Amino acid sequence: MNHFQVKTIVHFGADALTSLQRIENKRILVVTDPFMIKSGMIEKVKQQLEEKNEHITIFHNIVPDPPLENIVNGVQIMSAADPDIVIALGGGSAIDAAKAICLFKNRMNQKETVAKEVTFIAVPTTSGTGSEVTNFSVVTDSSKNVKYPLVSDEMLPTEAILDPELVKTVPPFITADTGIDVLTHALEAYVSTLSSDFTDAFSEKAIRLVFAYLEKSFRNGEDHLAREKMHNASCIAGLAFNATSLGISHSMAHIIGAKFHISHGRSNGIVLPYVIEYNANIKGYTDRNFSMAASKYADIAKLLNLPSSDTRNGVKNLILAVKKLRKELGMPASLKEAGVKKEEFYRELDNLVEVAMQDKCTITNPRTPSVKEIKSLFEQAYVGK
Ligand SMILES: NC(=O)c1ccc[n+]([C@@H]2O[C@H](COP(=O)([O-])OP(=O)(O)OC[C@H]3O[C@@H](n4cnc5c(N)ncnc54)[C@H](O)[C@@H]3O)[C@@H](O)[C@H]2O)c1
Ligand SMILES: [Fe+2]
């Protein structure tokens, strides 16, 4: 038996932010990053709330790849604010930090006699992580340069608000990085060992939307339709991987991001083509026993109208299409191109491999990697080809 469940209520489309106007007489904590204050984006949220709610606390210290100190600080602020509602406003970093803050606060409350039920509303301002509908949160231990994916259904947001107006200010390079993250989520969910007809439906739609609208959003941030579609794609891919988890692109990207401070989506973009090739595992030209992953990648090639006369051809063209999209978006094709020095890479390599092997996302990868295989994937990602 299997099951598929969506907990989060998703408000989407033009003016989705006005759904906040329903909130009355509540204590509210907004968790966000400094950019939201500097850019004035926070005002758009406050405008919806201020008339009917007296107690609004803003915690705006979240930095990209939120470190544990951000979480500890946030728990203290949450204890003082005692909110009924937590609103996370920002990219994956702000949403993940807010989730982790609520999780740790909740664990502390469980030691008390009466635990307070807090409503969590996620308002993403990037179209990438899908964190607004997932039970994942990625926090960073900066002292060890390691990222930890936390997984708990307690962190599933109660509501998500997908307002395309909020993503129009995302600069082209972040649009590219976050968009490739969406593609990686959808592709990894599609071939995950936990994929099902239900999650495949979400993955397929997200992949189609990325190929149709990511480049348009990158070229013209004001393209409302493209922004709206990418925002939806991000959330839809999140719905898929919340049920399936991810694969070794993410295992590798997590440690690449933590060690070399390359953004999450960019790290995924570098490793993704090699991971597709590895998972498909197409050997000699005469072999006709294709893996399930190979067949599914070929199905995606067909869905995208790429030449796919057979499975081998479909996989090859999907890899080429991913590389082409990455190039159009001006993204680096290797760790070397992303600025990682050779000595640094080889000094860290054994540790990269060890951490990626232990990452939770490795468990659901369609092919179980050996240490040697992961090492080879990192080496390919270093030089690119
Ligand atoms: N929880 C999950 O399911 C999940 C999945 C994938 C990745 N992640 C994690 O999420 C984090 C990455 O999140 P992200 O890619 O959304 O980036 P981010 O939240 O780190 O933001 C990147 C930068 O974009 C800026 N930004 C955000 N919104 C903007 C806007 N509207 N206009 C202009 N600038 C804006 C931020 O201020 C920041 O400087 C990583 O820590 C990654 O590990 C989580
Ligand atoms: Fe991701």
Short mmCIF file of C-alpha atoms and ligand atoms in Angstrom, two decimals:
data_model
loop_
_atom_site.label_atom_id
_atom_site.label_comp_id
_atom_site.label_asym_id
_atom_site.label_seq_id
_atom_site.Cartn_x
_atom_site.Cartn_y
_atom_site.Cartn_z
CA MET A 1 0.00 0.00 0.00
CA ASN A 2 1.11 3.53 -0.73
CA HIS A 3 -0.37 6.91 0.06
CA PHE A 4 -0.19 10.47 -1.22
CA GLN A 5 -1.25 13.47 0.81
CA VAL A 6 -1.15 17.23 0.41
CA LYS A 7 -1.46 19.10 3.68
CA THR A 8 -0.74 22.65 2.60
CA ILE A 9 -3.46 24.97 1.27
CA VAL A 10 -1.95 26.73 -1.77
CA HIS A 11 -3.12 30.25 -2.71
CA PHE A 12 -1.76 31.14 -6.15
CA GLY A 13 -1.97 33.67 -8.96
CA ALA A 14 -2.36 37.45 -9.10
CA ASP A 15 -3.06 39.08 -5.71
CA ALA A 16 -2.56 35.81 -3.83
CA LEU A 17 -0.96 37.85 -1.04
CA THR A 18 -4.33 39.41 -0.21
CA SER A 19 -5.30 36.03 1.30
CA LEU A 20 -3.46 37.35 4.40
CA GLN A 21 -6.29 39.85 4.91
CA ARG A 22 -8.38 37.11 6.57
CA ILE A 23 -6.08 37.17 9.58
CA GLU A 24 -7.54 39.05 12.55
CA ASN A 25 -6.42 39.65 16.14
CA LYS A 26 -3.47 37.30 16.00
CA ARG A 27 0.07 37.52 17.28
CA ILE A 28 2.27 37.25 14.21
CA LEU A 29 5.97 36.54 13.74
CA VAL A 30 7.42 37.22 10.27
CA VAL A 31 10.73 35.44 9.56
CA THR A 32 12.60 36.95 6.64
CA ASP A 33 15.96 38.12 5.28
CA PRO A 34 17.55 41.60 5.16
CA PHE A 35 16.81 42.02 1.44
CA MET A 36 13.06 41.95 2.14
CA ILE A 37 13.46 44.93 4.46
CA LYS A 38 15.86 46.85 2.20
CA SER A 39 13.72 46.32 -0.91
CA GLY A 40 10.51 47.25 0.89
CA MET A 41 8.93 43.86 0.10
CA ILE A 42 8.11 43.47 3.79
CA GLU A 43 5.72 46.43 3.47
CA LYS A 44 3.56 44.48 1.01
CA VAL A 45 3.04 41.86 3.72
CA LYS A 46 2.58 44.35 6.56
CA GLN A 47 -0.05 46.23 4.54
CA GLN A 48 -2.21 43.11 4.50
CA LEU A 49 -1.90 42.56 8.25
CA GLU A 50 -1.50 45.83 10.12
CA GLU A 51 -5.12 47.01 10.11
CA LYS A 52 -6.46 43.97 11.94
CA ASN A 53 -3.47 42.76 13.96
CA GLU A 54 -1.65 44.63 16.71
CA HIS A 55 1.25 42.33 17.50
CA ILE A 56 3.58 41.85 14.56
CA THR A 57 7.23 40.94 15.19
CA ILE A 58 9.70 40.93 12.31
CA PHE A 59 12.84 38.77 12.53
CA HIS A 60 14.88 39.71 9.48
CA ASN A 61 18.33 38.28 10.06
CA ILE A 62 18.17 35.14 7.92
CA VAL A 63 21.15 34.69 5.60
CA PRO A 64 21.45 32.32 2.61
CA ASP A 65 22.00 28.69 3.61
CA PRO A 66 20.83 29.49 7.13
CA PRO A 67 23.39 28.62 9.81
CA LEU A 68 22.41 27.08 13.15
CA GLU A 69 23.03 30.44 14.89
CA ASN A 70 20.14 31.91 12.86
CA ILE A 71 17.90 29.14 14.15
CA VAL A 72 18.95 29.50 17.80
CA ASN A 73 18.43 33.26 17.60
CA GLY A 74 15.04 32.74 15.93
CA VAL A 75 13.87 30.36 18.68
CA GLN A 76 14.63 33.06 21.27
CA ILE A 77 12.69 35.67 19.26
CA MET A 78 9.79 33.26 18.82
CA SER A 79 9.70 32.54 22.57
CA ALA A 80 9.45 36.26 23.28
CA ALA A 81 6.91 36.98 20.51
CA ASP A 82 4.67 33.99 21.41
CA PRO A 83 3.00 34.01 17.96
CA ASP A 84 -0.23 32.33 16.85
CA ILE A 85 1.00 32.56 13.26
CA VAL A 86 4.51 32.40 11.77
CA ILE A 87 4.87 33.86 8.28
CA ALA A 88 8.06 32.94 6.39
CA LEU A 89 8.80 35.51 3.69
CA GLY A 90 11.73 34.94 1.34
CA GLY A 91 13.58 32.32 -0.61
CA GLY A 92 14.25 28.77 0.53
CA SER A 93 16.68 30.06 3.15
CA ALA A 94 14.09 32.17 5.01
CA ILE A 95 11.41 29.49 4.72
CA ASP A 96 13.75 26.70 5.84
CA ALA A 97 14.99 28.78 8.75
CA ALA A 98 11.43 29.55 9.85
CA LYS A 99 10.53 25.85 9.64
CA ALA A 100 13.53 24.85 11.74
CA ILE A 101 12.78 27.61 14.28
CA CYS A 102 9.18 26.35 14.65
CA LEU A 103 10.35 22.74 14.88
CA PHE A 104 12.83 23.41 17.67
CA LYS A 105 10.39 25.69 19.47
CA ASN A 106 7.73 23.00 19.21
CA ARG A 107 10.11 20.40 20.65
CA MET A 108 10.76 22.75 23.57
CA ASN A 109 6.99 23.28 24.04
CA GLN A 110 6.39 19.55 24.18
CA LYS A 111 8.28 19.57 27.45
CA GLU A 112 5.75 22.08 28.78
CA THR A 113 2.24 21.08 29.80
CA VAL A 114 0.26 23.03 27.17
CA ALA A 115 1.83 23.17 23.71
CA LYS A 116 0.53 25.96 21.46
CA GLU A 117 -0.56 25.09 17.94
CA VAL A 118 1.07 27.60 15.55
CA THR A 119 -0.15 28.24 11.99
CA PHE A 120 2.75 28.38 9.50
CA ILE A 121 2.32 30.38 6.30
CA ALA A 122 5.11 30.27 3.70
CA VAL A 123 5.40 33.11 1.19
CA PRO A 124 8.18 32.23 -1.26
CA THR A 125 9.92 35.07 -3.08
CA THR A 126 12.07 32.81 -5.27
CA SER A 127 10.75 30.08 -7.57
CA GLY A 128 13.06 27.26 -6.59
CA THR A 129 13.02 25.20 -3.47
CA GLY A 130 9.32 24.32 -3.19
CA SER A 131 9.96 24.59 0.55
CA GLU A 132 6.47 26.09 0.95
CA VAL A 133 4.96 22.60 0.59
CA THR A 134 7.71 20.29 1.84
CA ASN A 135 8.61 18.70 5.14
CA PHE A 136 12.30 19.45 4.43
CA SER A 137 14.49 22.16 5.86
CA VAL A 138 18.18 22.49 5.10
CA VAL A 139 20.31 24.10 7.81
CA THR A 140 24.06 24.66 7.77
CA ASP A 141 26.64 23.99 10.45
CA SER A 142 29.13 26.66 9.39
CA SER A 143 31.80 25.46 11.83
CA LYS A 144 31.95 22.13 9.98
CA ASN A 145 30.86 23.41 6.54
CA VAL A 146 28.11 20.80 6.38
CA LYS A 147 24.45 21.17 5.38
CA TYR A 148 21.90 19.06 7.24
CA PRO A 149 18.55 18.26 5.64
CA LEU A 150 15.99 18.02 8.47
CA VAL A 151 12.88 16.02 7.63
CA SER A 152 9.68 16.11 9.68
CA ASP A 153 5.98 16.35 8.81
CA GLU A 154 5.72 18.82 11.69
CA MET A 155 7.42 21.32 9.36
CA LEU A 156 4.81 21.06 6.58
CA PRO A 157 3.43 24.58 6.13
CA THR A 158 -0.27 25.09 6.84
CA GLU A 159 -0.60 27.49 3.90
CA ALA A 160 1.55 28.62 0.97
CA ILE A 161 1.05 31.89 -0.91
CA LEU A 162 2.39 31.97 -4.47
CA ASP A 163 2.14 35.58 -5.60
CA PRO A 164 4.02 36.16 -8.89
CA GLU A 165 4.49 39.88 -8.07
CA LEU A 166 6.95 38.88 -5.33
CA VAL A 167 9.35 37.14 -7.71
CA LYS A 168 9.62 39.84 -10.36
CA THR A 169 12.61 41.43 -8.58
CA VAL A 170 14.67 38.22 -8.58
CA PRO A 171 17.81 38.99 -10.64
CA PRO A 172 18.59 36.82 -13.69
CA PHE A 173 21.35 34.75 -12.07
CA ILE A 174 19.15 33.82 -9.09
CA THR A 175 16.25 33.11 -11.47
CA ALA A 176 18.57 30.70 -13.29
CA ASP A 177 19.94 29.00 -10.17
CA THR A 178 16.55 28.58 -8.51
CA GLY A 179 14.91 27.47 -11.78
CA ILE A 180 17.45 24.71 -12.27
CA ASP A 181 16.77 23.65 -8.68
CA VAL A 182 13.10 23.20 -9.71
CA LEU A 183 14.14 21.06 -12.67
CA THR A 184 16.41 18.94 -10.46
CA HIS A 185 13.62 18.42 -7.91
CA ALA A 186 11.20 17.29 -10.59
CA LEU A 187 13.68 14.99 -12.34
CA GLU A 188 14.93 13.46 -9.10
CA ALA A 189 11.36 12.93 -7.87
CA TYR A 190 10.45 11.32 -11.20
CA VAL A 191 13.09 8.60 -10.92
CA SER A 192 13.10 8.30 -7.10
CA THR A 193 12.56 4.83 -5.67
CA LEU A 194 9.43 6.30 -4.02
CA SER A 195 7.92 7.77 -7.20
CA SER A 196 4.32 6.84 -8.04
CA ASP A 197 1.66 7.74 -10.62
CA PHE A 198 0.62 10.59 -8.34
CA THR A 199 4.08 12.12 -7.94
CA ASP A 200 4.90 11.50 -11.61
CA ALA A 201 1.95 13.69 -12.59
CA PHE A 202 3.41 16.58 -10.59
CA SER A 203 6.97 15.97 -11.82
CA GLU A 204 5.93 15.84 -15.49
CA LYS A 205 4.00 19.12 -15.24
CA ALA A 206 6.84 20.86 -13.41
CA ILE A 207 9.42 19.73 -16.00
CA ARG A 208 7.24 20.96 -18.88
CA LEU A 209 6.74 24.33 -17.20
CA VAL A 210 10.50 24.73 -16.58
CA PHE A 211 11.38 24.04 -20.20
CA ALA A 212 8.62 26.37 -21.41
CA TYR A 213 9.10 29.30 -19.02
CA LEU A 214 12.48 29.35 -17.22
CA GLU A 215 14.41 30.96 -20.02
CA LYS A 216 11.63 33.52 -20.51
CA SER A 217 11.72 34.48 -16.81
CA PHE A 218 15.51 34.71 -17.01
CA ARG A 219 15.46 36.98 -20.06
CA ASN A 220 12.63 39.21 -18.85
CA GLY A 221 11.92 39.28 -15.13
CA GLU A 222 8.79 41.36 -15.77
CA ASP A 223 7.19 38.62 -17.89
CA HIS A 224 4.22 38.03 -15.62
CA LEU A 225 3.07 34.80 -17.23
CA ALA A 226 6.56 33.27 -17.17
CA ARG A 227 7.07 34.29 -13.53
CA GLU A 228 3.67 32.88 -12.55
CA LYS A 229 4.31 29.58 -14.33
CA MET A 230 7.78 29.18 -12.78
CA HIS A 231 6.38 29.97 -9.35
CA ASN A 232 3.74 27.28 -9.85
CA ALA A 233 6.35 24.86 -11.23
CA SER A 234 8.50 25.29 -8.14
CA CYS A 235 5.58 24.47 -5.85
CA ILE A 236 4.37 21.57 -8.00
CA ALA A 237 7.87 20.03 -8.00
CA GLY A 238 7.87 20.50 -4.22
CA LEU A 239 4.62 18.53 -3.98
CA ALA A 240 6.30 15.70 -5.91
CA PHE A 241 9.55 15.49 -3.98
CA ASN A 242 7.85 15.96 -0.64
CA ALA A 243 6.47 12.46 -1.25
CA THR A 244 9.44 10.90 -3.05
CA SER A 245 12.46 12.63 -1.52
CA LEU A 246 15.33 13.34 -3.91
CA GLY A 247 18.49 11.74 -5.26
CA ILE A 248 22.25 12.08 -5.48
CA SER A 249 22.25 15.39 -7.39
CA HIS A 250 20.99 16.86 -4.15
CA SER A 251 23.33 14.76 -1.99
CA MET A 252 26.24 16.16 -3.99
CA ALA A 253 24.81 19.70 -4.21
CA HIS A 254 24.34 19.89 -0.44
CA ILE A 255 28.01 19.31 0.30
CA ILE A 256 29.22 21.34 -2.71
CA GLY A 257 27.17 24.29 -1.44
CA ALA A 258 28.46 23.93 2.11
CA LYS A 259 32.15 23.49 1.14
CA PHE A 260 32.58 25.83 -1.80
CA HIS A 261 29.71 28.31 -1.17
CA ILE A 262 28.24 27.77 -4.61
CA SER A 263 24.47 28.43 -4.59
CA HIS A 264 22.21 25.43 -4.19
CA GLY A 265 20.63 25.54 -7.65
CA ARG A 266 23.96 26.22 -9.36
CA SER A 267 25.49 23.19 -7.60
CA ASN A 268 22.61 21.05 -8.81
CA GLY A 269 22.97 22.39 -12.34
CA ILE A 270 26.62 21.33 -12.43
CA VAL A 271 26.05 17.74 -11.30
CA LEU A 272 22.63 16.99 -12.85
CA PRO A 273 23.73 15.86 -16.36
CA TYR A 274 26.30 13.44 -14.89
CA VAL A 275 23.77 12.06 -12.45
CA ILE A 276 21.21 11.45 -15.22
CA GLU A 277 23.84 9.57 -17.21
CA TYR A 278 24.89 7.55 -14.16
CA ASN A 279 21.31 6.71 -13.13
CA ALA A 280 20.32 5.73 -16.68
CA ASN A 281 23.31 3.35 -16.69
CA ILE A 282 23.19 2.69 -20.41
CA LYS A 283 26.14 0.49 -21.20
CA GLY A 284 27.13 -0.94 -24.63
CA TYR A 285 25.19 -0.22 -27.80
CA THR A 286 23.74 -3.73 -27.95
CA ASP A 287 22.27 -3.72 -24.46
CA ARG A 288 18.46 -3.53 -24.52
CA ASN A 289 17.85 -4.10 -20.79
CA PHE A 290 17.32 -0.53 -19.79
CA SER A 291 16.90 0.49 -16.17
CA MET A 292 13.61 1.94 -14.98
CA ALA A 293 15.35 5.30 -14.61
CA ALA A 294 16.55 5.18 -18.25
CA SER A 295 13.01 4.47 -19.49
CA LYS A 296 11.61 7.27 -17.39
CA TYR A 297 14.21 9.78 -18.59
CA ALA A 298 13.32 8.75 -22.15
CA ASP A 299 9.64 9.33 -21.35
CA ILE A 300 10.57 12.86 -20.31
CA ALA A 301 12.44 13.37 -23.57
CA LYS A 302 9.25 12.38 -25.44
CA LEU A 303 7.16 14.67 -23.26
CA LEU A 304 9.46 17.55 -24.21
CA ASN A 305 9.28 16.61 -27.90
CA LEU A 306 13.00 15.90 -28.01
CA PRO A 307 14.24 13.36 -30.55
CA SER A 308 13.80 10.00 -28.79
CA SER A 309 13.74 7.20 -31.33
CA ASP A 310 14.61 4.76 -28.55
CA THR A 311 15.47 4.83 -24.85
CA ARG A 312 19.18 5.41 -25.42
CA ASN A 313 18.49 8.28 -27.79
CA GLY A 314 15.89 9.80 -25.45
CA VAL A 315 18.28 9.80 -22.46
CA LYS A 316 21.06 11.30 -24.57
CA ASN A 317 18.83 14.10 -25.82
CA LEU A 318 17.46 14.84 -22.37
CA ILE A 319 21.03 15.28 -21.09
CA LEU A 320 21.78 17.55 -24.05
CA ALA A 321 18.62 19.59 -23.41
CA VAL A 322 19.58 20.09 -19.74
CA LYS A 323 23.07 21.20 -20.75
CA LYS A 324 21.67 23.53 -23.40
CA LEU A 325 19.25 25.13 -20.97
CA ARG A 326 22.05 25.56 -18.42
CA LYS A 327 24.18 27.26 -21.08
CA GLU A 328 21.35 29.57 -22.19
CA LEU A 329 21.02 30.60 -18.54
CA GLY A 330 24.71 31.47 -18.38
CA MET A 331 25.41 28.90 -15.68
CA PRO A 332 28.78 27.18 -15.13
CA ALA A 333 29.14 23.66 -16.51
CA SER A 334 31.71 22.49 -13.95
CA LEU A 335 33.01 23.18 -10.47
CA LYS A 336 36.19 24.43 -12.10
CA GLU A 337 34.20 26.96 -14.13
CA ALA A 338 32.37 27.94 -10.94
CA GLY A 339 35.73 28.96 -9.48
CA VAL A 340 36.78 25.97 -7.37
CA LYS A 341 40.58 25.61 -7.34
CA LYS A 342 42.06 22.24 -8.25
CA GLU A 343 44.08 21.84 -5.01
CA GLU A 344 41.04 22.75 -2.93
CA PHE A 345 38.84 20.27 -4.80
CA TYR A 346 41.25 17.35 -4.44
CA ARG A 347 41.94 18.21 -0.82
CA GLU A 348 38.19 17.99 -0.06
CA LEU A 349 37.28 15.14 -2.40
CA ASP A 350 37.24 12.25 0.10
CA ASN A 351 35.15 14.29 2.48
CA LEU A 352 32.73 15.33 -0.30
CA VAL A 353 32.23 11.68 -1.14
CA GLU A 354 31.76 10.60 2.46
CA VAL A 355 29.16 13.28 3.22
CA ALA A 356 27.26 12.73 -0.06
CA MET A 357 27.08 8.98 0.61
CA GLN A 358 25.49 9.67 4.02
CA ASP A 359 23.07 12.34 2.78
CA LYS A 360 19.41 11.35 3.24
CA CYS A 361 18.72 12.00 -0.46
CA THR A 362 21.06 9.15 -1.48
CA ILE A 363 18.60 6.59 -0.04
CA THR A 364 15.95 7.23 -2.71
CA ASN A 365 18.29 7.54 -5.70
CA PRO A 366 17.27 4.96 -8.35
CA ARG A 367 20.77 3.51 -8.45
CA THR A 368 22.71 2.80 -5.26
CA PRO A 369 26.12 4.41 -5.67
CA SER A 370 29.39 3.00 -4.41
CA VAL A 371 32.05 5.25 -2.94
CA LYS A 372 34.03 4.85 -6.15
CA GLU A 373 31.06 5.85 -8.31
CA ILE A 374 30.24 8.98 -6.29
CA LYS A 375 33.90 9.92 -6.40
CA SER A 376 33.90 9.58 -10.16
CA LEU A 377 30.76 11.76 -10.39
CA PHE A 378 32.43 14.49 -8.35
CA GLU A 379 35.49 14.27 -10.60
CA GLN A 380 33.37 14.57 -13.73
CA ALA A 381 31.56 17.54 -12.20
CA TYR A 382 34.89 19.16 -11.41
CA VAL A 383 36.24 19.17 -14.96
CA GLY A 384 32.95 19.14 -16.89
CA LYS A 385 32.78 17.77 -20.42
N1 LIG B 1 13.28 22.91 2.05
C1 LIG B 1 13.46 22.39 0.88
O1 LIG B 1 12.69 21.56 0.47
C2 LIG B 1 14.65 22.83 0.07
C3 LIG B 1 14.82 22.35 -1.24
C4 LIG B 1 15.90 22.82 -1.97
C5 LIG B 1 16.77 23.74 -1.39
N2 LIG B 1 16.60 24.16 -0.11
C6 LIG B 1 17.52 25.14 0.53
O2 LIG B 1 17.04 26.46 0.25
C7 LIG B 1 18.13 27.37 0.20
C8 LIG B 1 18.17 28.10 -1.12
O3 LIG B 1 17.01 28.84 -1.30
P1 LIG B 1 16.82 29.80 -2.56
O4 LIG B 1 17.46 29.15 -3.72
O5 LIG B 1 15.39 30.15 -2.65
O6 LIG B 1 17.70 31.08 -2.21
P2 LIG B 1 17.84 31.99 -0.88
O7 LIG B 1 16.62 31.96 -0.06
O8 LIG B 1 19.13 31.61 -0.22
O9 LIG B 1 17.96 33.41 -1.54
C9 LIG B 1 19.05 33.72 -2.41
C10 LIG B 1 19.18 35.24 -2.50
O10 LIG B 1 18.05 35.74 -3.22
C11 LIG B 1 17.54 36.86 -2.55
N3 LIG B 1 16.12 36.99 -2.87
C12 LIG B 1 15.10 36.23 -2.42
N4 LIG B 1 13.94 36.64 -2.97
C13 LIG B 1 14.25 37.69 -3.78
C14 LIG B 1 13.47 38.56 -4.61
N5 LIG B 1 12.14 38.41 -4.74
N6 LIG B 1 14.12 39.51 -5.30
C15 LIG B 1 15.47 39.67 -5.21
N7 LIG B 1 16.25 38.88 -4.44
C16 LIG B 1 15.63 37.91 -3.72
C17 LIG B 1 17.82 36.60 -1.09
O11 LIG B 1 17.81 37.79 -0.33
C18 LIG B 1 19.19 35.94 -1.16
O12 LIG B 1 20.20 36.90 -1.15
C19 LIG B 1 19.39 26.52 0.39
O13 LIG B 1 19.77 26.57 1.77
C20 LIG B 1 18.94 25.13 0.02
O14 LIG B 1 19.74 24.14 0.62
C21 LIG B 1 15.54 23.73 0.61
FE FE B 2 16.94 21.71 -4.22
#
